[in-house]
Amino acid sequence: MSEQQQKIDLVNLARSLFERGYSVGGAGNISLRLSGNRFLVTPTGSSLGRLKAEDLSVLDSDGNLLEGKKPSKESVFHLAMYQRNPACNAIVHLHSTYLTALSCLDNLDPSNAINAFTPYYVMRVGKLPVIPYYRPGSPEIARELSERALDGKAFLLANHGVVVCGSDLFDAVDNTEELEETAKLMFLLKGQNVRYLTDDEVNDLKNRGK
Ligand SMILES: [Zn+2]
């Protein structure tokens, strides 16, 4: 796939997420791994609904700007995750409503904020480790995500939002949508007697893959 096509895909997927209410204002950022140890990242202060292919930031692995506008200040943690996890080729970071609401709850299990109650969550994401609260853009977020990048595909940033990896951009977006839907169901089910999947059921899904 050409680099121009990758830029167009990013712009179109970002707009689709924005139009369906997954992000508002200038919140959220998306990136993908290009060839030659370079990375495409959404620019700072940009709305996911109004990106332009020519404005997207191209960075090297040290975060130096090679093309486009100044990158999101959160690009630091995107680069840290790519460096640590070679299977991660795209990252979606959102402050989407239900996952951000979840991230504001106290006493979340740091190893997994959502226990499995649908097979789709298990097949797409599996678990949701929690990164403690740090100021957005803080190097501490990048450090923690780098240390835990191999613990899962998605991470909840306390009092902030979610970070989701994928094998490519489409996979990362699909994983994000499934995860937001799972968080929404979790709130709908709050206070009700939920039947969680058993360990055997979860292992059966993991062994079969998608
Ligand atoms: Zn953020």
Short mmCIF file of C-alpha atoms and ligand atoms in Angstrom, two decimals:
data_model
loop_
_atom_site.label_atom_id
_atom_site.label_comp_id
_atom_site.label_asym_id
_atom_site.label_seq_id
_atom_site.Cartn_x
_atom_site.Cartn_y
_atom_site.Cartn_z
CA MET A 1 0.00 0.00 0.00
CA SER A 2 1.37 3.43 -0.92
CA GLU A 3 2.13 5.99 1.77
CA GLN A 4 -0.44 8.34 0.24
CA GLN A 5 -3.09 5.62 0.57
CA GLN A 6 -2.11 5.07 4.23
CA LYS A 7 -2.56 8.80 4.86
CA ILE A 8 -5.97 8.77 3.14
CA ASP A 9 -7.07 5.72 5.15
CA LEU A 10 -6.05 7.44 8.39
CA VAL A 11 -7.96 10.63 7.49
CA ASN A 12 -11.08 8.64 6.52
CA LEU A 13 -11.08 6.37 9.58
CA ALA A 14 -10.46 9.33 11.92
CA ARG A 15 -13.39 11.21 10.36
CA SER A 16 -15.60 8.15 10.68
CA LEU A 17 -14.73 7.83 14.40
CA PHE A 18 -15.40 11.55 14.91
CA GLU A 19 -18.73 11.48 13.07
CA ARG A 20 -19.92 8.55 15.16
CA GLY A 21 -19.09 10.34 18.42
CA TYR A 22 -15.97 8.45 19.43
CA SER A 23 -14.08 11.73 19.75
CA VAL A 24 -15.05 15.35 20.27
CA GLY A 25 -13.21 18.66 19.85
CA GLY A 26 -9.45 18.17 19.45
CA ALA A 27 -9.29 15.06 21.62
CA GLY A 28 -7.68 11.83 20.53
CA ASN A 29 -4.84 10.91 18.22
CA ILE A 30 -4.05 8.13 15.79
CA SER A 31 -0.78 6.83 14.37
CA LEU A 32 0.63 4.07 12.20
CA ARG A 33 4.01 2.56 11.44
CA LEU A 34 5.42 3.49 8.01
CA SER A 35 8.37 1.78 6.31
CA GLY A 36 11.94 2.76 7.22
CA ASN A 37 11.36 3.22 10.95
CA ARG A 38 9.09 6.22 10.36
CA PHE A 39 5.65 6.91 11.83
CA LEU A 40 2.55 8.79 10.71
CA VAL A 41 0.84 10.72 13.55
CA THR A 42 -2.08 13.13 13.75
CA PRO A 43 -0.98 16.76 14.30
CA THR A 44 -1.31 18.59 17.61
CA GLY A 45 -4.61 20.32 18.32
CA SER A 46 -6.32 18.74 15.32
CA SER A 47 -9.88 17.45 15.30
CA LEU A 48 -10.15 13.85 14.11
CA GLY A 49 -13.10 15.06 12.03
CA ARG A 50 -11.09 17.56 9.96
CA LEU A 51 -7.68 16.03 9.22
CA LYS A 52 -5.92 16.60 5.90
CA ALA A 53 -3.54 14.01 4.45
CA GLU A 54 -0.86 16.62 3.73
CA ASP A 55 -0.92 17.91 7.34
CA LEU A 56 -0.26 14.53 8.99
CA SER A 57 3.07 14.44 10.83
CA VAL A 58 5.78 12.01 9.71
CA LEU A 59 8.26 11.30 12.52
CA ASP A 60 11.41 9.25 12.87
CA SER A 61 11.71 6.89 15.84
CA ASP A 62 13.27 9.65 17.97
CA GLY A 63 10.25 11.88 17.39
CA ASN A 64 11.97 14.25 14.93
CA LEU A 65 9.50 15.83 12.49
CA LEU A 66 10.29 14.81 8.89
CA GLU A 67 7.13 16.04 7.14
CA GLY A 68 3.83 17.75 7.91
CA LYS A 69 2.65 19.73 10.91
CA LYS A 70 3.85 19.52 14.52
CA PRO A 71 2.67 16.17 15.97
CA SER A 72 0.34 15.62 18.89
CA LYS A 73 2.16 15.95 22.21
CA GLU A 74 0.91 12.43 22.94
CA SER A 75 2.96 11.06 20.00
CA VAL A 76 5.69 10.36 22.57
CA PHE A 77 3.79 7.39 23.99
CA HIS A 78 2.86 6.12 20.52
CA LEU A 79 6.57 5.96 19.60
CA ALA A 80 7.45 4.27 22.90
CA MET A 81 4.90 1.53 22.22
CA TYR A 82 6.05 0.93 18.64
CA GLN A 83 9.62 0.62 19.84
CA ARG A 84 8.70 -1.99 22.42
CA ASN A 85 6.10 -4.02 20.52
CA PRO A 86 6.98 -4.91 16.90
CA ALA A 87 3.51 -6.50 16.42
CA CYS A 88 1.88 -3.11 16.99
CA ASN A 89 1.60 -1.30 13.64
CA ALA A 90 -1.12 1.22 14.44
CA ILE A 91 -2.43 2.96 17.56
CA VAL A 92 -5.74 4.68 18.31
CA HIS A 93 -5.92 6.89 21.39
CA LEU A 94 -9.37 8.23 22.31
CA HIS A 95 -11.18 9.92 25.16
CA SER A 96 -14.33 8.03 24.11
CA THR A 97 -17.27 8.36 26.49
CA TYR A 98 -17.68 4.93 28.07
CA LEU A 99 -14.01 3.97 28.26
CA THR A 100 -13.16 7.37 29.74
CA ALA A 101 -16.00 6.98 32.25
CA LEU A 102 -14.55 3.59 33.15
CA SER A 103 -11.08 5.14 33.50
CA CYS A 104 -12.45 7.50 36.18
CA LEU A 105 -13.64 4.70 38.49
CA ASP A 106 -11.63 4.13 41.63
CA ASN A 107 -10.19 0.74 42.60
CA LEU A 108 -9.90 -0.71 39.08
CA ASP A 109 -7.85 -3.92 38.84
CA PRO A 110 -4.53 -2.63 37.40
CA SER A 111 -4.06 -5.88 35.46
CA ASN A 112 -7.52 -5.83 33.82
CA ALA A 113 -10.35 -3.28 34.03
CA ILE A 114 -12.94 -5.42 32.16
CA ASN A 115 -13.64 -9.06 32.91
CA ALA A 116 -14.89 -10.93 29.86
CA PHE A 117 -18.64 -11.23 29.38
CA THR A 118 -18.76 -11.38 25.55
CA PRO A 119 -16.66 -13.52 23.21
CA TYR A 120 -16.02 -10.52 20.91
CA TYR A 121 -14.14 -8.68 23.64
CA VAL A 122 -12.00 -11.78 24.24
CA MET A 123 -11.27 -12.29 20.54
CA ARG A 124 -10.50 -8.63 19.80
CA VAL A 125 -8.80 -7.33 22.94
CA GLY A 126 -8.85 -9.90 25.77
CA LYS A 127 -7.90 -7.70 28.69
CA LEU A 128 -7.48 -4.07 29.59
CA PRO A 129 -4.54 -3.21 31.90
CA VAL A 130 -4.72 0.18 33.66
CA ILE A 131 -1.97 2.84 33.59
CA PRO A 132 -2.09 5.17 36.64
CA TYR A 133 -3.02 8.83 36.13
CA TYR A 134 -0.36 11.21 34.84
CA ARG A 135 -0.79 14.61 33.22
CA PRO A 136 -1.62 14.18 29.48
CA GLY A 137 1.59 14.35 27.44
CA SER A 138 3.69 13.42 30.48
CA PRO A 139 6.77 11.27 29.77
CA GLU A 140 5.56 9.01 32.60
CA ILE A 141 2.71 7.76 30.39
CA ALA A 142 5.23 6.83 27.68
CA ARG A 143 7.45 5.09 30.23
CA GLU A 144 4.61 3.04 31.71
CA LEU A 145 3.17 2.11 28.31
CA SER A 146 6.62 1.10 27.09
CA GLU A 147 7.17 -1.10 30.16
CA ARG A 148 3.78 -2.77 29.72
CA ALA A 149 3.46 -2.72 25.92
CA LEU A 150 3.69 -6.51 25.73
CA ASP A 151 0.98 -7.05 28.39
CA GLY A 152 -1.91 -6.53 25.97
CA LYS A 153 -3.36 -4.79 22.92
CA ALA A 154 -5.18 -2.07 24.82
CA PHE A 155 -4.52 0.03 27.92
CA LEU A 156 -6.79 2.24 29.97
CA LEU A 157 -5.18 5.53 31.06
CA ALA A 158 -6.68 6.41 34.43
CA ASN A 159 -8.87 9.57 34.38
CA HIS A 160 -7.98 10.07 30.72
CA GLY A 161 -8.95 7.53 28.02
CA VAL A 162 -7.78 4.48 26.12
CA VAL A 163 -4.83 3.40 23.95
CA VAL A 164 -5.43 0.55 21.50
CA CYS A 165 -2.95 -1.26 19.21
CA GLY A 166 -3.62 -3.17 16.01
CA SER A 167 -1.78 -5.20 13.39
CA ASP A 168 -2.77 -2.40 10.98
CA LEU A 169 -4.90 0.72 11.16
CA PHE A 170 -8.17 -1.06 10.35
CA ASP A 171 -7.47 -3.65 13.05
CA ALA A 172 -6.67 -0.94 15.61
CA VAL A 173 -9.92 0.91 14.81
CA ASP A 174 -11.98 -2.31 14.97
CA ASN A 175 -10.39 -3.19 18.32
CA THR A 176 -11.18 0.30 19.63
CA GLU A 177 -14.82 0.14 18.55
CA GLU A 178 -15.27 -3.30 20.14
CA LEU A 179 -13.68 -2.08 23.35
CA GLU A 180 -15.84 1.06 23.56
CA GLU A 181 -18.93 -1.09 22.95
CA THR A 182 -17.83 -3.47 25.70
CA ALA A 183 -17.42 -0.58 28.15
CA LYS A 184 -20.88 0.70 27.16
CA LEU A 185 -22.39 -2.73 27.84
CA MET A 186 -20.57 -2.85 31.16
CA PHE A 187 -22.32 0.35 32.27
CA LEU A 188 -25.68 -0.87 30.94
CA LEU A 189 -25.24 -4.03 33.00
CA LYS A 190 -24.12 -2.23 36.16
CA GLY A 191 -25.95 -3.52 39.21
CA GLN A 192 -27.31 -6.54 37.32
CA ASN A 193 -26.35 -10.14 37.81
CA VAL A 194 -23.85 -10.59 34.96
CA ARG A 195 -22.76 -14.06 33.89
CA TYR A 196 -19.07 -13.61 33.09
CA LEU A 197 -17.40 -16.09 30.74
CA THR A 198 -15.64 -18.87 32.63
CA ASP A 199 -11.87 -19.40 32.39
CA ASP A 200 -12.54 -22.47 30.20
CA GLU A 201 -14.74 -20.44 27.86
CA VAL A 202 -12.14 -17.67 27.62
CA ASN A 203 -9.33 -20.17 26.97
CA ASP A 204 -11.41 -21.93 24.32
CA LEU A 205 -11.81 -18.60 22.45
CA LYS A 206 -8.11 -17.77 22.76
CA ASN A 207 -7.11 -21.20 21.47
CA ARG A 208 -9.35 -20.96 18.44
CA GLY A 209 -8.25 -17.42 17.55
CA LYS A 210 -10.58 -15.27 15.50
ZN ZN B 1 -5.33 11.86 25.54
#
